Coordinates of C-alpha atoms in Angstrom, one line a residue:
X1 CA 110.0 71.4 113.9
X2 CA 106.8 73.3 113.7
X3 CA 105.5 75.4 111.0
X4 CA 105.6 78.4 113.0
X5 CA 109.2 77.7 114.4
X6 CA 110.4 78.2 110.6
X7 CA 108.5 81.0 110.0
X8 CA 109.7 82.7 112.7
X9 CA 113.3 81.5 111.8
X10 CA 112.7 83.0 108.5
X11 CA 111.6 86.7 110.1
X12 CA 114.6 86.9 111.7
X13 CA 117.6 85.7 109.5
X14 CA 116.5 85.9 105.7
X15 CA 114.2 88.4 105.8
X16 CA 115.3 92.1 103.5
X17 CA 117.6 94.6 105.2
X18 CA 115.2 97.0 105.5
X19 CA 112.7 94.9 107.0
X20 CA 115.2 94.6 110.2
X21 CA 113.6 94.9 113.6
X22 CA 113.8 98.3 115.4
X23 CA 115.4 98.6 118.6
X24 CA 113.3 99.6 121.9
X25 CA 114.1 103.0 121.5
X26 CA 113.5 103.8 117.9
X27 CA 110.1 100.9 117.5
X28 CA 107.8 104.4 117.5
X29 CA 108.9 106.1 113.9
X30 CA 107.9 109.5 115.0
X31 CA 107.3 111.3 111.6
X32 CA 104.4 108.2 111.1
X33 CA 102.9 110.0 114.3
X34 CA 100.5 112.2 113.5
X35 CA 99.7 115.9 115.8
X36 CA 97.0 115.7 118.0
X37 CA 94.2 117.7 115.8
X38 CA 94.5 120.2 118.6
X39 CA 97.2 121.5 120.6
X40 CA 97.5 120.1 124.0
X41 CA 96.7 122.7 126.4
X42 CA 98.5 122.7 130.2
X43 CA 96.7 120.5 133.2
X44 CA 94.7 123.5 135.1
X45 CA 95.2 124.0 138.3
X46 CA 93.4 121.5 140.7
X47 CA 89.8 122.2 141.6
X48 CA 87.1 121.1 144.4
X49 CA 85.4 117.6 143.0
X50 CA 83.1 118.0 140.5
X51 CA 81.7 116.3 137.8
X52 CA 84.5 115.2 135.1
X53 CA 84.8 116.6 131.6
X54 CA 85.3 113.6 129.9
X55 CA 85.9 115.2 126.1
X56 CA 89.8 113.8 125.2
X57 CA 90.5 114.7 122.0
X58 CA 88.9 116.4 118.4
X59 CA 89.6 113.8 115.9
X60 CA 87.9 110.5 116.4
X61 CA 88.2 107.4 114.0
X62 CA 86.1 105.6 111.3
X63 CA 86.5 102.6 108.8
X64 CA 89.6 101.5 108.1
X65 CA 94.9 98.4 109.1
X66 CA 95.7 96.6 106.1
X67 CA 95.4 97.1 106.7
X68 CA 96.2 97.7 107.4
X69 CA 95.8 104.2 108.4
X70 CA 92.5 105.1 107.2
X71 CA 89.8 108.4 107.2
X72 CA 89.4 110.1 110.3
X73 CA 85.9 111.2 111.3
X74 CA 83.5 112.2 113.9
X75 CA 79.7 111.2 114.2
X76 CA 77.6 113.9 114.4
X77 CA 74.1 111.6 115.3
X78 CA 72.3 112.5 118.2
X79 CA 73.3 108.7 119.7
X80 CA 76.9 109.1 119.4
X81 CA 76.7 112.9 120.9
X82 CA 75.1 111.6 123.9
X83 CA 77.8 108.5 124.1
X84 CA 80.5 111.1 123.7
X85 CA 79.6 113.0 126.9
X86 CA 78.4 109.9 128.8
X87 CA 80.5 106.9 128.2
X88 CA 83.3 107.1 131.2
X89 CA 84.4 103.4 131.8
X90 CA 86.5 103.6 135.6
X91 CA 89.8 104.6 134.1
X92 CA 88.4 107.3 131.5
X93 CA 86.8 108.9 134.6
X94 CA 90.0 108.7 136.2
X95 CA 91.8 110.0 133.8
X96 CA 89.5 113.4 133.4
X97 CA 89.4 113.6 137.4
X98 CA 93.0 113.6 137.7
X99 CA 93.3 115.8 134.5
X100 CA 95.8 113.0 133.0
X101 CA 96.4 114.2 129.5
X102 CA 98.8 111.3 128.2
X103 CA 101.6 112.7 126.0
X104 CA 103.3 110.9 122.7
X105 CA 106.0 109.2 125.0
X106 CA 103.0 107.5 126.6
X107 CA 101.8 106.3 123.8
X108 CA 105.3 105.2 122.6
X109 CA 105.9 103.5 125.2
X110 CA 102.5 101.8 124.4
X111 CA 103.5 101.0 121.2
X112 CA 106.4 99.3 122.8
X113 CA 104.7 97.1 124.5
X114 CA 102.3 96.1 121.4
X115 CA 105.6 95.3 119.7
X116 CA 106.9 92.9 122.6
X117 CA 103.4 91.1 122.6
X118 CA 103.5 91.0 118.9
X119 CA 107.1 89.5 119.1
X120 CA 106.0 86.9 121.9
X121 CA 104.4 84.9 119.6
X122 CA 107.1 83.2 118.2
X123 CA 107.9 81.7 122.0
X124 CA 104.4 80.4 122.5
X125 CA 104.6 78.9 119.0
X126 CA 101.7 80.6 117.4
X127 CA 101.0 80.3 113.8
X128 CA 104.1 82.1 111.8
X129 CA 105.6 83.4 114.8
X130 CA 103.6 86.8 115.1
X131 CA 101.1 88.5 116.5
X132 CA 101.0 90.9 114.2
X133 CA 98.9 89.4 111.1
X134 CA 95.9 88.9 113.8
X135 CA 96.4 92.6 115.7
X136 CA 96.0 94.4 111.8
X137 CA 93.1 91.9 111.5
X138 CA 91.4 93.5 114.6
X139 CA 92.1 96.9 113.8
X140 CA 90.6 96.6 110.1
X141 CA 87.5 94.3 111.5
X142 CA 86.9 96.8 114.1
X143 CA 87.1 99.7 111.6
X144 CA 85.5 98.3 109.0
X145 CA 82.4 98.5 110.2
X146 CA 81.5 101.8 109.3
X147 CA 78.9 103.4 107.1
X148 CA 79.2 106.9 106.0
X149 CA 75.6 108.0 105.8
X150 CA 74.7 106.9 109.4
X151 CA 78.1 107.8 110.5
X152 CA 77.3 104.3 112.9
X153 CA 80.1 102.0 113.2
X154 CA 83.9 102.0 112.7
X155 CA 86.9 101.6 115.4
X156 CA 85.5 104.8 118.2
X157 CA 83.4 103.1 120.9
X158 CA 85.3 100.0 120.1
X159 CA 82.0 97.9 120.1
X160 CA 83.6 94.2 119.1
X161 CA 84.2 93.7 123.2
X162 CA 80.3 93.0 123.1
X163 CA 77.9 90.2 122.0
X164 CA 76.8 89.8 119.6
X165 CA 79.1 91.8 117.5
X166 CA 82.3 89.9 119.1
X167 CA 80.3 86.6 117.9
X168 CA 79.7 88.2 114.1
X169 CA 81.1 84.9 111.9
X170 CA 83.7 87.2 110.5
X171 CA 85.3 88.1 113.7
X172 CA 85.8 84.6 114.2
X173 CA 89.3 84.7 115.9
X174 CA 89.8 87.9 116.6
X175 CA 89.1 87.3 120.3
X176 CA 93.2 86.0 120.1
X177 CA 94.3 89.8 119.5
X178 CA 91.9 90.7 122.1
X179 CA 93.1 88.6 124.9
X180 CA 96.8 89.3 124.3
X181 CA 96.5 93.3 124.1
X182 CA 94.7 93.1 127.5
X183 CA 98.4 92.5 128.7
X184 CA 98.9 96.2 127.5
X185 CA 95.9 97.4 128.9
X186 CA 96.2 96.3 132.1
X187 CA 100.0 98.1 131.9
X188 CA 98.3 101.3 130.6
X189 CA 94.8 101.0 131.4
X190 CA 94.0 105.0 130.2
X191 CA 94.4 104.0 126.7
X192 CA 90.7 103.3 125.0
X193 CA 90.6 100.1 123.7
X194 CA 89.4 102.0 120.4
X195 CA 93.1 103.7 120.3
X196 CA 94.9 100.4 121.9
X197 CA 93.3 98.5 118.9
X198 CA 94.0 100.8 116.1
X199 CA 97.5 101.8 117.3
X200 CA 98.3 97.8 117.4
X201 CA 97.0 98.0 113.7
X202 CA 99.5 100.4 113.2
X203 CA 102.7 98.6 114.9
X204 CA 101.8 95.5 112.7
X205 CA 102.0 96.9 109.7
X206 CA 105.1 99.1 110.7
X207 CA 107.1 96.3 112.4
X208 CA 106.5 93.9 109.5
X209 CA 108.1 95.8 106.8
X210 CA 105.4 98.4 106.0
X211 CA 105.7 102.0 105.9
X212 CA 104.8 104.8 108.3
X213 CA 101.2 105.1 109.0
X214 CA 99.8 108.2 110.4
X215 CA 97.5 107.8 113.7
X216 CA 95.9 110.1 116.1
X217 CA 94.7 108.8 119.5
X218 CA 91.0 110.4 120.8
X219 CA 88.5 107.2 120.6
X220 CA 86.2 106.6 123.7
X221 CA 85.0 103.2 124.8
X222 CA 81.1 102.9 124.5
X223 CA 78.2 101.0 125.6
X224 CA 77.2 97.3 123.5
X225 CA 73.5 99.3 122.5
X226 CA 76.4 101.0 120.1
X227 CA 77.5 97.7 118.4
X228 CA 76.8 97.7 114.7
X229 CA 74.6 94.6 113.3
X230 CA 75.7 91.5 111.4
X231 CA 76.5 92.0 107.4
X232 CA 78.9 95.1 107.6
X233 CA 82.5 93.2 107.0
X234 CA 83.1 91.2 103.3
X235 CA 82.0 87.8 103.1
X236 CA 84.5 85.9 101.7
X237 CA 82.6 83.7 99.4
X238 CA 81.1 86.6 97.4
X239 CA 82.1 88.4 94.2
X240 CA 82.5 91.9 92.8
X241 CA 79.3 93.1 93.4
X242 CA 79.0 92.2 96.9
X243 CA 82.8 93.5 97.8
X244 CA 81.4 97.2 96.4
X245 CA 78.6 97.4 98.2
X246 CA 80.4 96.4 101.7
X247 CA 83.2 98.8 100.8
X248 CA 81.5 101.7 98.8
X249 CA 79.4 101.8 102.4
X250 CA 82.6 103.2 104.1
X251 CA 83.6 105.2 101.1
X252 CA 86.1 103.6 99.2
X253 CA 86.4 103.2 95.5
X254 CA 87.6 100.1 93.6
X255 CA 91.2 101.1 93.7
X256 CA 91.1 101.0 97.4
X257 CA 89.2 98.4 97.6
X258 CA 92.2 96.2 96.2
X259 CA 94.7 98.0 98.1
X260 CA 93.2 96.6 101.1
X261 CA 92.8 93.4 99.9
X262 CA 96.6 93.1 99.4
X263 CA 96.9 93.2 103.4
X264 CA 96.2 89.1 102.9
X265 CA 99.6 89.3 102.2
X266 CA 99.6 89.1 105.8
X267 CA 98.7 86.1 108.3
X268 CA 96.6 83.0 107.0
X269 CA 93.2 81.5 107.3
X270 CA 92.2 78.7 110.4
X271 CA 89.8 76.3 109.6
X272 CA 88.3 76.3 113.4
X273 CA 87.5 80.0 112.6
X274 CA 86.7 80.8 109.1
X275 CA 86.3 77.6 107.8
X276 CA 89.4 78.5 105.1
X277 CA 92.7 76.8 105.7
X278 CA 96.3 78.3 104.6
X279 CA 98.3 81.5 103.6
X280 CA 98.1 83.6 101.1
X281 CA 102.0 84.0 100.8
X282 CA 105.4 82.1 101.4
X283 CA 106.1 84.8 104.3
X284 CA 102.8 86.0 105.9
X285 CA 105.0 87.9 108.4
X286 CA 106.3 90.2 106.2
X287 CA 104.7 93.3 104.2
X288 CA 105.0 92.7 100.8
X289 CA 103.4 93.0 96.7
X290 CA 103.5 89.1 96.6
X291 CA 99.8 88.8 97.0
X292 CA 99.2 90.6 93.9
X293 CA 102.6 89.1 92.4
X294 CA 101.2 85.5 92.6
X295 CA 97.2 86.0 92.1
X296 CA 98.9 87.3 88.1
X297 CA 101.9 84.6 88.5
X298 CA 100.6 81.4 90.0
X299 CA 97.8 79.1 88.2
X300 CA 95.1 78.8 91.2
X301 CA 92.4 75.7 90.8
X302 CA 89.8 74.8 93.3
X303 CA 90.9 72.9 96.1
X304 CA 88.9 69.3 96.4
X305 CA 88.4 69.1 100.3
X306 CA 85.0 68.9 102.6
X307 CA 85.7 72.8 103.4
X308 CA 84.5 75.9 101.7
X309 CA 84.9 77.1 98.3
X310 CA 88.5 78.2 98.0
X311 CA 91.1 78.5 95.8
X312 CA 94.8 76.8 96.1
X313 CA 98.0 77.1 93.8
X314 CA 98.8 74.6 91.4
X315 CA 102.4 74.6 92.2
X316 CA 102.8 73.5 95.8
X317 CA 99.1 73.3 96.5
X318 CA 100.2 74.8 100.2
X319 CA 99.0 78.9 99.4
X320 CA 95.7 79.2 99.2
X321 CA 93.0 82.5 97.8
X322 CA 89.5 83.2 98.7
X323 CA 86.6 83.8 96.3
X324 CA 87.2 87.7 97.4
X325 CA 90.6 87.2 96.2
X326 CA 90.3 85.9 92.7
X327 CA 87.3 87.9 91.7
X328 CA 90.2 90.8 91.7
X329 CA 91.8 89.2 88.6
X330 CA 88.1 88.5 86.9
X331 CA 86.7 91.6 86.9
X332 CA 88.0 94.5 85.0
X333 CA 88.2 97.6 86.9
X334 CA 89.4 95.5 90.0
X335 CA 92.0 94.0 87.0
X336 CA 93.5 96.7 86.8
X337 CA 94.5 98.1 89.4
X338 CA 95.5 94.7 90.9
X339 CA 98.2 94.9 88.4
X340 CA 99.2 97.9 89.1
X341 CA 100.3 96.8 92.7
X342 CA 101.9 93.8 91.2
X343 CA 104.4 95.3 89.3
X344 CA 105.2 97.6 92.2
X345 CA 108.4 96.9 94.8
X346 CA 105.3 96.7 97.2
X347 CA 101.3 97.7 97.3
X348 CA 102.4 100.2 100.3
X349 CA 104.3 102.2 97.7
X350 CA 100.5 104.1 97.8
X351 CA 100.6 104.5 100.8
X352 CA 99.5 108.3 99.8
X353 CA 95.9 107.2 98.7
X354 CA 92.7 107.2 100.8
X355 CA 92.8 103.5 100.8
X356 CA 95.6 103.3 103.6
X357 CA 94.8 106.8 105.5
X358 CA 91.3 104.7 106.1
X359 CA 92.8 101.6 107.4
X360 CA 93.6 102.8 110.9
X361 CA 91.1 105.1 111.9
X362 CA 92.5 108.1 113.9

């Protein structure tokens, strides 16, 4: 039996009450849904053809799932004004000509869907029987791009659907969450793919166990002159210093910085993408404090293989940590507040602090 088949097996029967599936009808937790920054005004009446309004919504995203939730922005550079009021893919223009304003049942019902392809995983046998590890992957990666002081980058224009960016080394993979939400956008093709990515971001971490994480929809697609250069996402073989200056870019502080990191309780590493091979935890489909639990609890030594640099536990040698990982129980500040998480029922129980409102742009 494959790996995945008991994984999936797990999920289902031994997992914690409270992590229990939701039902069709209750998937969307509505109190996680956040108002629209402005109220939704009535369709107007129909008028002669004319050139579209394409404005959708005030608040727009920036950096970052973990996870996997995070700040919600809008770029005021002349670049980004221009892309706000020019970028109409087919279905955007559509969508203003026919003055579609898509209600929260809409995007329930997307959220639906993201759940079902998140949940088909398990029948085409793919890693632990879940989509939803690589979907809160895509939604940080995308996010995670973005640098306050430019206000460049992060999840609005959704820019990893172009080369180079889609090719950057560490979104290696990621092209897997982008192929299987196309099944949702094809199904509700007015969605951005900025909003379809971030709102899968947000399913992932719901569906697994996590708690409610707020989201507001109003991303545009853009143009691949908008996609942000090499260097922006954490390099996994690095320390400290380089894991502040990727995230103090986006404007988080060190106890956010760990916070995030704890998402890697979630999913595992592929050597045909990263070059690193294994999970971080015993149930990588499930939102947990394990991560933090066993980077205090477990005795890690370097694993001897032809790979990269990486760390694996002495016990059972079959969990692995990156160099990004251990350097949280080396250096001090990072130290402390890793143990703070660990002897919490699970990291999420911050879900309060910036670190998780910047995970999911929106």
């Amino acid at each position: 039996m494959s790996f995945a088949v008991l994984r999936a097996s797990f999920r289902k029967s031994a997992a914690p009450a409270n992590f229990a599936r939701r039902s069709v009808n209750t998937r969307f937790r509505v109190p996680a849904f956040r108002r629209f920054s402005t109220e939704t005004p009535p369709p107007p009446p129909p008028e002669p053809p004319k050139k579209s309004n394409t404005a959708l919504y005030a608040g727009l995203g920036a950096a970052a799932v973990g996870g996997v939730a995070f700040w919600i922005y809008y770029s005021q550079s002349d670049a980004a004004r221009t892309a706000g009021t020019a970028v109409k893919s087919g279905v955007q223009s559509a969508k203003a000509a026919t003055n579609f304003v898509p209600s929260k049942n809409d995007y329930v019902k997307v959220y639906n869907k993201i759940v079902d392809i998140m949940d088909s995983a398990s029948d085409k046998e793919y890693d632990d029987g879940s989509y939803g590890p690589v979907l809160l992957r895509l939604a940080w990666h995308s996010s995670g791009t973005y640098d306050k002081e430019s206000k460049t980058g992060g999840s609005n224009y959704a820019t990893m659907r172009f080369e180079p960016e889609a090719r950057h080394d560490a979104n290696a993979g990621l092209n897997v969450a982008r192929d299987v939400l196309e099944e949702a956008k094809k199904e509700f093709p007015w969605i951005s793919y900025g909003d379809l990515w971030t709102l899968a971001g947000v399913a992932a971490v719901q569906e697994m166990g996590g708690p409610h994480i707020p989201w507001r929809p109003g991303r545009i697609d853009g143009f691949a002159a908008q996609a942000t250069p090499d260097g922006r996402l954490p390099d996994a073989t690095q320390g400290a210093d380089h894991l502040r200056n990727i995230f103090y870019r986006m404007g988080f502080n060190d106890q956010e910085i760990v916070a995030l990191s704890g998402a890697h309780a979630l999913g595992r590493c592929h050597r045909d993408r990263s070059g690193f091979e294994g999970p971080w935890t015993f149930s990588p489909t499930t939102v947990t404090n394990d991560y933090f639990r066993l980077l205090f609890d477990e005795s890690w030594v370097w694993k001897k293989w032809d790979g990269p640099k990486q760390l694996e536990d002495k016990k059972t040698r079959s969990l692995m940590m990156l160099p990004t990982d251990y350097v949280l129980v080396q250096d001090k500040s990072f130290k402390n507040c890793c143990h703070a998480f660990r002897t919490r029922h699970s990291y999420f129980s911050i879900c309060h602090c910036r670190a998780l409102d910047y995970a999911y742009p929106g």
